[in-house]
Short mmCIF file of C-alpha atoms in Angstrom, two decimals:
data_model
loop_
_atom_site.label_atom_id
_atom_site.label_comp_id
_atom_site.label_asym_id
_atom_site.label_seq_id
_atom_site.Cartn_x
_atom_site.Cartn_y
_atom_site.Cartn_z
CA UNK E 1491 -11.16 23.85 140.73
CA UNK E 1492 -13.43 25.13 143.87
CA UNK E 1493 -15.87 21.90 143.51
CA UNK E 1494 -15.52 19.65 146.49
CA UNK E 1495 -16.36 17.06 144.26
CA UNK E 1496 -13.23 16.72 142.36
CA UNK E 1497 -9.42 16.19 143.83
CA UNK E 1498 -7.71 19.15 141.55
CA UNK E 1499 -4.14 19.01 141.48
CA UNK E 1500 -1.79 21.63 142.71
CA UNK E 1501 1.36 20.68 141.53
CA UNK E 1502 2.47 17.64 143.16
CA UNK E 1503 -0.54 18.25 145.65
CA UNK E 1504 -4.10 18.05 145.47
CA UNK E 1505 -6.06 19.48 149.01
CA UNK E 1506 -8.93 21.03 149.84
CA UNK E 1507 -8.97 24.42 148.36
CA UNK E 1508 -9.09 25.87 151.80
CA UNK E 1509 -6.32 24.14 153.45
CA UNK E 1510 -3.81 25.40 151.39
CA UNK E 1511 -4.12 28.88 153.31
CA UNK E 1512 -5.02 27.32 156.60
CA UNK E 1513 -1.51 26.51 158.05
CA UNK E 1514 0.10 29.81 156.89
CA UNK E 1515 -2.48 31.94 158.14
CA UNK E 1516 -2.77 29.86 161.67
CA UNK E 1517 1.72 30.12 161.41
CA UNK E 1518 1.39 34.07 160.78
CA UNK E 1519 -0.96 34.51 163.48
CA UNK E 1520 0.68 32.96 165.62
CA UNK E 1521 3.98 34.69 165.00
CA UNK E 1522 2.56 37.71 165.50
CA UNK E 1523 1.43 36.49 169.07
CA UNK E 1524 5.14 34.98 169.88
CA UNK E 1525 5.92 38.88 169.05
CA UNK E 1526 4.02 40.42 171.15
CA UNK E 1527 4.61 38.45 174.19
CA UNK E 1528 8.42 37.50 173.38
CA UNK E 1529 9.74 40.89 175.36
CA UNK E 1530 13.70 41.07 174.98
CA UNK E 1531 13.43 37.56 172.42
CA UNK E 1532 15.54 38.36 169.27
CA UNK E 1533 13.51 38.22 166.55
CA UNK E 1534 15.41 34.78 165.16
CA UNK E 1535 14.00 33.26 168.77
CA UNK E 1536 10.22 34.42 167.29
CA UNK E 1537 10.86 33.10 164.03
CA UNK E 1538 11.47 29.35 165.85
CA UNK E 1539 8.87 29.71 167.96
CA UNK E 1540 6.59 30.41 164.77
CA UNK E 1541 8.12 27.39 163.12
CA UNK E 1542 7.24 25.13 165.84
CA UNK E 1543 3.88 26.17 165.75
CA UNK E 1544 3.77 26.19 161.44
CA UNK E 1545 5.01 22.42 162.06
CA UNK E 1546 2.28 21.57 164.41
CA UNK E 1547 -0.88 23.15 162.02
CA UNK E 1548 0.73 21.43 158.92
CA UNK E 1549 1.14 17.81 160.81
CA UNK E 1550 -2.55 18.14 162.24
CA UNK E 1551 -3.64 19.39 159.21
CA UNK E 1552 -2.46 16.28 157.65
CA UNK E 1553 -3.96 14.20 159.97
CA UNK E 1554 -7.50 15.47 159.86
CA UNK E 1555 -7.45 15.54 155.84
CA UNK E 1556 -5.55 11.98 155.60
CA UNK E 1557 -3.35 13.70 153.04
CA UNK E 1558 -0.14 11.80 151.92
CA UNK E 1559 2.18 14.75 153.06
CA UNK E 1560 2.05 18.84 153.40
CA UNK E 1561 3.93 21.12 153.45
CA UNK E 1562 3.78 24.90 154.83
CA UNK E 1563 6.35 28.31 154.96
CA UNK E 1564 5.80 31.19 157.28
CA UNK E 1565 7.91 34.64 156.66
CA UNK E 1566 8.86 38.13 158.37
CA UNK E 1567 11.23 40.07 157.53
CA UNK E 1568 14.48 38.02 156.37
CA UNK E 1569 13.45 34.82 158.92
CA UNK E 1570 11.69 32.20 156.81
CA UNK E 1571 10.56 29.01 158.52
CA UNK E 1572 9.42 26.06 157.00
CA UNK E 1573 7.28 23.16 158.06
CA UNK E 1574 6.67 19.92 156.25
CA UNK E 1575 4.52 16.40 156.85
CA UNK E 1576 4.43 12.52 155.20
CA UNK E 1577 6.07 12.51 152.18
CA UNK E 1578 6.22 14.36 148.62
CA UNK E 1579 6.42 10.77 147.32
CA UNK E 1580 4.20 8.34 148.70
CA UNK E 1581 5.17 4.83 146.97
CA UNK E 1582 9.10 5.81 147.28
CA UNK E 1583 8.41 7.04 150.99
CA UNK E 1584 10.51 10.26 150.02
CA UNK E 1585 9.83 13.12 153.32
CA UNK E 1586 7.93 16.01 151.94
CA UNK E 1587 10.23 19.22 150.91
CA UNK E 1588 8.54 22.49 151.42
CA UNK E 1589 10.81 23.76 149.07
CA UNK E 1590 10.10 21.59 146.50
CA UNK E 1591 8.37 23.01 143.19
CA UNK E 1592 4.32 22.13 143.12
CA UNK E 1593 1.33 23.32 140.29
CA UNK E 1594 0.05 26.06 142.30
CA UNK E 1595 -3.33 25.62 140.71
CA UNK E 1596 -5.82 28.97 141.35
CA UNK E 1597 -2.85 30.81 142.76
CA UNK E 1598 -1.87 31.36 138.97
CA UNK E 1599 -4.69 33.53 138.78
CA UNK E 1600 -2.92 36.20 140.71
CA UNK E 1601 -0.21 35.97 138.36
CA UNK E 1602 -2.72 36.63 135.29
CA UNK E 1603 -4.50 39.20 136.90
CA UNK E 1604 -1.49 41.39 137.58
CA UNK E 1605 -0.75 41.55 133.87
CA UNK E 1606 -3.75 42.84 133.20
CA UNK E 1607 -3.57 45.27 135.74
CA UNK E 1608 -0.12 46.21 133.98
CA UNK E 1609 -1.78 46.32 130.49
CA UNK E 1610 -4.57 48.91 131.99
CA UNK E 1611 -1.47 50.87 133.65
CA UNK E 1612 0.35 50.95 129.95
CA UNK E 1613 -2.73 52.40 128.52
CA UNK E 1614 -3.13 49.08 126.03
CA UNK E 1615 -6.75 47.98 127.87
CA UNK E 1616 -9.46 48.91 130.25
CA UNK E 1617 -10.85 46.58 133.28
CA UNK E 1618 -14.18 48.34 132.09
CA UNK E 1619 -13.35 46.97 128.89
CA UNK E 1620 -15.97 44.35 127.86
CA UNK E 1621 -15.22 40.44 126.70
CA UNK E 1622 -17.01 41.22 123.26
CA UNK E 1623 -14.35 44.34 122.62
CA UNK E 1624 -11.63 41.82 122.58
CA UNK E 1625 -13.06 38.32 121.59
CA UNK E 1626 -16.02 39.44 119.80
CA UNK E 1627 -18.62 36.60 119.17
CA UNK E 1628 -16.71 34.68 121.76
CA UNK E 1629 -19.29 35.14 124.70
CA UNK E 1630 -22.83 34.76 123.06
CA UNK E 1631 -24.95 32.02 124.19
CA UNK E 1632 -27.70 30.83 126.65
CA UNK E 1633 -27.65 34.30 128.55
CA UNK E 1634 -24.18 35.08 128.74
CA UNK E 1635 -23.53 37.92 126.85
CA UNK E 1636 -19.98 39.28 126.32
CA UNK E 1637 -21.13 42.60 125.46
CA UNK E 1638 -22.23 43.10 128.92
CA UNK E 1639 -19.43 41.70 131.00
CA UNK E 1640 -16.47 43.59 131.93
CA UNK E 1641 -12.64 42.35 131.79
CA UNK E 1642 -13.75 43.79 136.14
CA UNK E 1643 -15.97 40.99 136.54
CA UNK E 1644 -13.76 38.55 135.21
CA UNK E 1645 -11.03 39.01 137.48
CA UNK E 1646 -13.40 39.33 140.41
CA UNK E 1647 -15.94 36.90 139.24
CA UNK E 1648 -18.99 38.66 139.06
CA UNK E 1649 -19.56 37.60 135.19
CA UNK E 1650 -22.23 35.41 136.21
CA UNK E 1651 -20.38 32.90 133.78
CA UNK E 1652 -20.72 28.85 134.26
CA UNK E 1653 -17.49 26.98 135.67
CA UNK E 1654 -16.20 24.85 132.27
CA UNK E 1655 -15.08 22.62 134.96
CA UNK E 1656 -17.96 21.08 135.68
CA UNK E 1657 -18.88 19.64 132.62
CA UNK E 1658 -17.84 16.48 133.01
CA UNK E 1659 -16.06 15.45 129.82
CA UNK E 1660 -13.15 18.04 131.01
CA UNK E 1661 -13.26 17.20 134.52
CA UNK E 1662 -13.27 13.63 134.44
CA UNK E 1663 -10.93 13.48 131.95
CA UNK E 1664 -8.30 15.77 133.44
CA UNK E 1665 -8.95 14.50 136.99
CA UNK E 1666 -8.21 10.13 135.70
CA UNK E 1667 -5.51 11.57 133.68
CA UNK E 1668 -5.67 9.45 130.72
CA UNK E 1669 -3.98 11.76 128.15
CA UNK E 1670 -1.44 14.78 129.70
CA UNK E 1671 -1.12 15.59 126.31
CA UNK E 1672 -4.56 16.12 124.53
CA UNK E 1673 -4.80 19.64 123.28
CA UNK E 1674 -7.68 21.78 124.53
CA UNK E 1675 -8.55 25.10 122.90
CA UNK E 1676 -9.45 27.66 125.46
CA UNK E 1677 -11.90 29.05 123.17
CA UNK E 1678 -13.64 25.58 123.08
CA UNK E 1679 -13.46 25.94 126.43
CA UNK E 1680 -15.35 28.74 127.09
CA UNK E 1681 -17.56 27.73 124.49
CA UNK E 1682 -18.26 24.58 126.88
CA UNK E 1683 -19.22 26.99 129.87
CA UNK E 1684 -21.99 28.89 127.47
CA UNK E 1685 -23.48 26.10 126.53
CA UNK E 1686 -25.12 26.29 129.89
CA UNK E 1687 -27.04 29.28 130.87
CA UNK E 1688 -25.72 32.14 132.83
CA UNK E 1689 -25.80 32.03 136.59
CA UNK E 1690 -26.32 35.91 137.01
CA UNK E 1691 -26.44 38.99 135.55
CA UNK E 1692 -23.24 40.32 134.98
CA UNK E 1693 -22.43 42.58 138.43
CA UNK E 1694 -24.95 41.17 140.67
CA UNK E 1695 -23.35 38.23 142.20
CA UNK E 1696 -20.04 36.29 142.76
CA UNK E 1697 -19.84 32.98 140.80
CA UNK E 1698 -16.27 31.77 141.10
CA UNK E 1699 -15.68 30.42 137.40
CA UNK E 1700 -12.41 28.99 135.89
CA UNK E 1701 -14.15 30.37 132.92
CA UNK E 1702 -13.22 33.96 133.90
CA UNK E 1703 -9.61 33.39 133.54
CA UNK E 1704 -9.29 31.68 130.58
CA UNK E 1705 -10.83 34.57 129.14
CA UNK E 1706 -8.49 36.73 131.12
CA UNK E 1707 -5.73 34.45 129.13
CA UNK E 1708 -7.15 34.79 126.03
CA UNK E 1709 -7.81 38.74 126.24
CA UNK E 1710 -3.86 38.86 127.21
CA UNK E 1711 -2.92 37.57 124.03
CA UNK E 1712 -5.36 39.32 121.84
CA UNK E 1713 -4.13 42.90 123.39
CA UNK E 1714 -0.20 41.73 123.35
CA UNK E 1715 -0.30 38.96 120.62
CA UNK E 1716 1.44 36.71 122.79
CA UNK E 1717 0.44 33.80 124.80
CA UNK E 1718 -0.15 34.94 128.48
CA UNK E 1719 2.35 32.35 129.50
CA UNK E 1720 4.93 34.56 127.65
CA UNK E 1721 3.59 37.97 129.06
CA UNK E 1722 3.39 36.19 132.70
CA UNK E 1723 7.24 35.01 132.36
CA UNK E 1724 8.76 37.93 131.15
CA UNK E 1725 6.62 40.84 133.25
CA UNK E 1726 6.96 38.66 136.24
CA UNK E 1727 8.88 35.46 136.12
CA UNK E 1728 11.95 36.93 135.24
CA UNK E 1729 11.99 40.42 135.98
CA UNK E 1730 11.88 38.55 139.80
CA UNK E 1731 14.00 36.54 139.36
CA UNK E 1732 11.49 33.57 140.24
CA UNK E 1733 13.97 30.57 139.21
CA UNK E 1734 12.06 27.91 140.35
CA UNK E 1735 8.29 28.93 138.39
CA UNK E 1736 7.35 28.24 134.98
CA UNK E 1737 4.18 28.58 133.28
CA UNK E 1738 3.86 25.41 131.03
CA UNK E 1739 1.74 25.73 127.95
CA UNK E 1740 1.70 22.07 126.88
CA UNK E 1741 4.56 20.37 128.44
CA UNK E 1742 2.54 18.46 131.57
CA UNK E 1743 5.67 16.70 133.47
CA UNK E 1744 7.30 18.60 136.35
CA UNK E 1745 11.18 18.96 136.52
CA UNK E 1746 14.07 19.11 139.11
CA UNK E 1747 12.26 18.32 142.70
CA UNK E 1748 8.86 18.50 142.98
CA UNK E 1749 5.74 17.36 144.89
CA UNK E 1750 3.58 14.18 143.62
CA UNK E 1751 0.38 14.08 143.33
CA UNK E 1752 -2.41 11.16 143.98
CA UNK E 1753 -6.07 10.64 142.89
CA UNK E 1754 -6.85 7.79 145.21
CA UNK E 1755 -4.03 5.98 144.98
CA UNK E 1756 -2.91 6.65 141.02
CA UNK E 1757 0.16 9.17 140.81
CA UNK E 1758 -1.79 11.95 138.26
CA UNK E 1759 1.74 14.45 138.97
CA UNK E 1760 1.92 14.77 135.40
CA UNK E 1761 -1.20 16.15 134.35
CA UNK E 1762 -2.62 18.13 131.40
CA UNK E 1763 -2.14 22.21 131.75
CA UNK E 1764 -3.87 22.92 128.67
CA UNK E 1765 -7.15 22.10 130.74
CA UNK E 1766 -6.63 24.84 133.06
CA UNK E 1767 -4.60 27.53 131.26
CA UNK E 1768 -4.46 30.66 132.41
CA UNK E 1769 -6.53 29.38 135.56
CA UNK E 1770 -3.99 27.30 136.86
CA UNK E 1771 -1.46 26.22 134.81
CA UNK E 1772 1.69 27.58 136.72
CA UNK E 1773 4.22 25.72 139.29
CA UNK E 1774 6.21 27.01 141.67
CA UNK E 1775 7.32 26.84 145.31
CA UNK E 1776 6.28 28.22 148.45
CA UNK E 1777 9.39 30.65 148.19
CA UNK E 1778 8.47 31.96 145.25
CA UNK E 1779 5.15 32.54 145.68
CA UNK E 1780 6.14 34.63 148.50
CA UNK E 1781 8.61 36.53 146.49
CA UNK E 1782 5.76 37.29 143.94
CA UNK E 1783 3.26 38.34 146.88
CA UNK E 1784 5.88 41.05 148.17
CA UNK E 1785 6.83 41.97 145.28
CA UNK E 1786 2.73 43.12 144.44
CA UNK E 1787 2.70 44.49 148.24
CA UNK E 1788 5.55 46.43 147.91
CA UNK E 1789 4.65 47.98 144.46
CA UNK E 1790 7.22 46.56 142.11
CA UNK E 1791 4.94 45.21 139.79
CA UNK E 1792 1.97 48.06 139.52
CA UNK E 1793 1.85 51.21 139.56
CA UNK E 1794 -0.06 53.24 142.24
CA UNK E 1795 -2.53 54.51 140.40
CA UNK E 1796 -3.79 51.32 139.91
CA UNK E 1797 -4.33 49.97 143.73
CA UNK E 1798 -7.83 51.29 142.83
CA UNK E 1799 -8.61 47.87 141.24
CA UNK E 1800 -7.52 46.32 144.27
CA UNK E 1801 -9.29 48.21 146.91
CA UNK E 1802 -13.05 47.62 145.17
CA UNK E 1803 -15.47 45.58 147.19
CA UNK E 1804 -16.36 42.33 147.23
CA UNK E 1805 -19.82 41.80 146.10
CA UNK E 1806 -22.38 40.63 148.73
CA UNK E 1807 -22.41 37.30 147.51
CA UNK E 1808 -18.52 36.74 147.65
CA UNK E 1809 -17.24 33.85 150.00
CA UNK E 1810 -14.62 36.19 153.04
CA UNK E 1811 -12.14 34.05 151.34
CA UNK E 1812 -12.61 34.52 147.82
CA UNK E 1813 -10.25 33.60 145.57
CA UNK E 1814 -9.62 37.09 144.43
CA UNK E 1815 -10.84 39.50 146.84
CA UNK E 1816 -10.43 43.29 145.45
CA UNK E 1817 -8.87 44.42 148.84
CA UNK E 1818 -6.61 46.86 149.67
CA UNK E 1819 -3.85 44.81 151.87
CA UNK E 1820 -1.43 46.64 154.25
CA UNK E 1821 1.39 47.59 153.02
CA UNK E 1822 4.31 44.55 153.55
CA UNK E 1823 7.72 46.40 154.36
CA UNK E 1824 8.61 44.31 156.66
CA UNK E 1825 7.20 41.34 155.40
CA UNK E 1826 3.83 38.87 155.70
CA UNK E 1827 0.91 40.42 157.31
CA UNK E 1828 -2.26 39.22 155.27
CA UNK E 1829 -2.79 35.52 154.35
CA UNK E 1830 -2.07 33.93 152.15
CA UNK E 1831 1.84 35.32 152.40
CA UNK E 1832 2.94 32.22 151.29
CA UNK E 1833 1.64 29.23 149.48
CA UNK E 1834 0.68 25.87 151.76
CA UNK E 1835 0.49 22.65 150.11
CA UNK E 1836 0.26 19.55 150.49
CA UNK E 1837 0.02 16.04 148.55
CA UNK E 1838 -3.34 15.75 147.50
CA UNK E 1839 -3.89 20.05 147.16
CA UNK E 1840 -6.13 22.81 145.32
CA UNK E 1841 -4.25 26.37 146.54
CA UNK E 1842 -5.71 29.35 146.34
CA UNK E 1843 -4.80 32.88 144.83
CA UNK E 1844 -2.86 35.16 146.32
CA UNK E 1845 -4.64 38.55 147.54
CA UNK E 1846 -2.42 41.33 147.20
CA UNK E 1847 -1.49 44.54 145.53
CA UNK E 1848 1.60 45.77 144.06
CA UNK E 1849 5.56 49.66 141.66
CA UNK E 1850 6.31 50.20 137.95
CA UNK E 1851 7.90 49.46 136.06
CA UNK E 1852 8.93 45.79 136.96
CA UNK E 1853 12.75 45.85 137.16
CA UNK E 1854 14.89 42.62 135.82
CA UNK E 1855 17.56 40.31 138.68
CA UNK E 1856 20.20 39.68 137.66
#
């Protein structure tokens, strides 16, 4: 899903992995300057002022990437402002929503992630846990060694484990979209990634690896017995009351409104899930996703105890904007103050996870 050389979908989108942040973090900075210098301007006069300038990244951004449409949210405090480009349907000419539902691609990773952090907090698992204590036999091949890697260096991925991606019989395949529905074990999966030797040492250097999360997945449902898309939905999904996200474990069409998405010029909207899993299997909307992110900020979700995971370093070798970072974010009373607050996207999209942190237990809406 990071390769350049592959259009990935996110939801109805499929962009350049970095783009997806780029118009929210440009909006929030940007906010923050209207702030400062707005003297006696009521904070609703910001929030406009913010929007305008949201709308103005997300329509050059979708010039300079020739995208069929974006679309972008910025958010502080209870003022929300959204910004949209082109269109969310290019052959029917339908405008771009920003609140339309999208697959939110790597972002899911922040979902799976925080479940394990909850299973750690309940005492069920350990992050210094290794692969082989849960799917013993599972890791074994050409170097990697699941005895040696941690359920850590999964989620910050430092496993030195191959990408499955890249093996072209999964990527080509899920990119020209012939069959939504083929059924892909996650175990063969993995076992596709160790066919190829390992890239590192376990701990010495960042290799960002769907490979890490399907694991993740699979871990989840070998310490719960339940598929991680049922863990994800009922620790998080609903006790948020996040109406308008689903984690599909088969089912590849998209419901209600929602984003297309294009590989050259062939709608691929409804695209297999199974590929990607517990890597990037979820949709959602920008709203959402930004419900989710304060929700982890403001300590809903984890306990405090275990910030710890999220305030380790980034190894040397880790890109500034790594997909999942380790850091300790400020605390978000008010409301965004890190990007990515909220999800960009735009037709033609990869998106990126979510770096935050979260209080326990996670209470139900009702």
């Amino acid at each position: 899903m990071r390769s350049r050389k592959f259009l990935v979908r996110a939801g109805a989108t499929v962009v350049a992995a970095a783009a997806t942040v780029t118009a929210v973090t440009l909006g929030v900075q940007d906010q923050k300057a209207t702030v400062a210098s707005a003297g006696a301007e009521t904070e609703a006069d910001n929030g406009v002022r913010a929007g305008a300038v949201l709308q103005d990244r997300v329509a050059k951004l979708r010039a300079e990437q020739k995208l069929p449409g974006v679309i972008g949210m910025a958010r502080s405090g209870n003022n929300t402002q959204y910004a949209a480009s082109g269109y969310g349907d290019m052959f029917m000419r339908v405008p771009a929503d920003p609140k339309a539902k999208f697959r939110i691609a790597s972002n899911s990773k922040a979902f799976v992630a925080t479940v394990l952090l909850q299973l750690e907090a309940e005492g069920k698992l350990s992050l210094n846990d290794t692969v082989d204590r849960w799917l013993p036999g599972l890791v074994a091949a050409n170097g990697n060694d699941g005895r040696k890697i941690t359920i850590r260096q999964l989620l910050n991925h430092t496993s030195g484990l191959p990408d499955y991606i890249n093996d072209l019989r999964i990527s080509g395949s899920y990119v020209a979209d012939i069959n939504p529905y083929r059924k892909w074990d996650p175990r063969d999966l993995v076992k596709t990634a160790t066919s190829n030797k390992a890239l590192s040492a376990p701990g010495a250097e960042y290799h960002y690896a769907n490979t890490n999360y399907i694991l993740g997945g699979l871990i989840i449902q070998a310490a719960t017995g339940h598929h991680p898309a049922v863990e994800v939905t009922n620790r998080i999904i609903k006790p948020l009351g996040l109406t308008d996200t689903t984690y599909p474990e088969s089912d590849p069409k998209l419901y209600g409104k929602w984003l297309h998405g294009y590989f050259t010029i062939r709608d691929i909207s409804f695209s297999n899930v199974q590929v990607l899993g517990a890597a990037g299997a979820i949709v959602s909307t920008q709203g959402n996703l930004a419900d989710f992110t304060r929700a982890l900020a403001s300590g809903r979700l984890l306990p405090p105890r275990s910030s710890v995971s999220w305030s380790r370093p980034r190894p040397p070798s880790a890109p500034t904007a790594s997909a999942w970072s380790w850091r300790r974010p400020r605390a978000a009373t008010r409301g965004c103050t890190t990007a990515p607050c909220s999800a960009t996207s735009a037709s033609g999209t990869r998106a990126r996870t979510a770096r935050t942190r979260s209080s326990w237990p996670p209470t139900a809406t009702t």
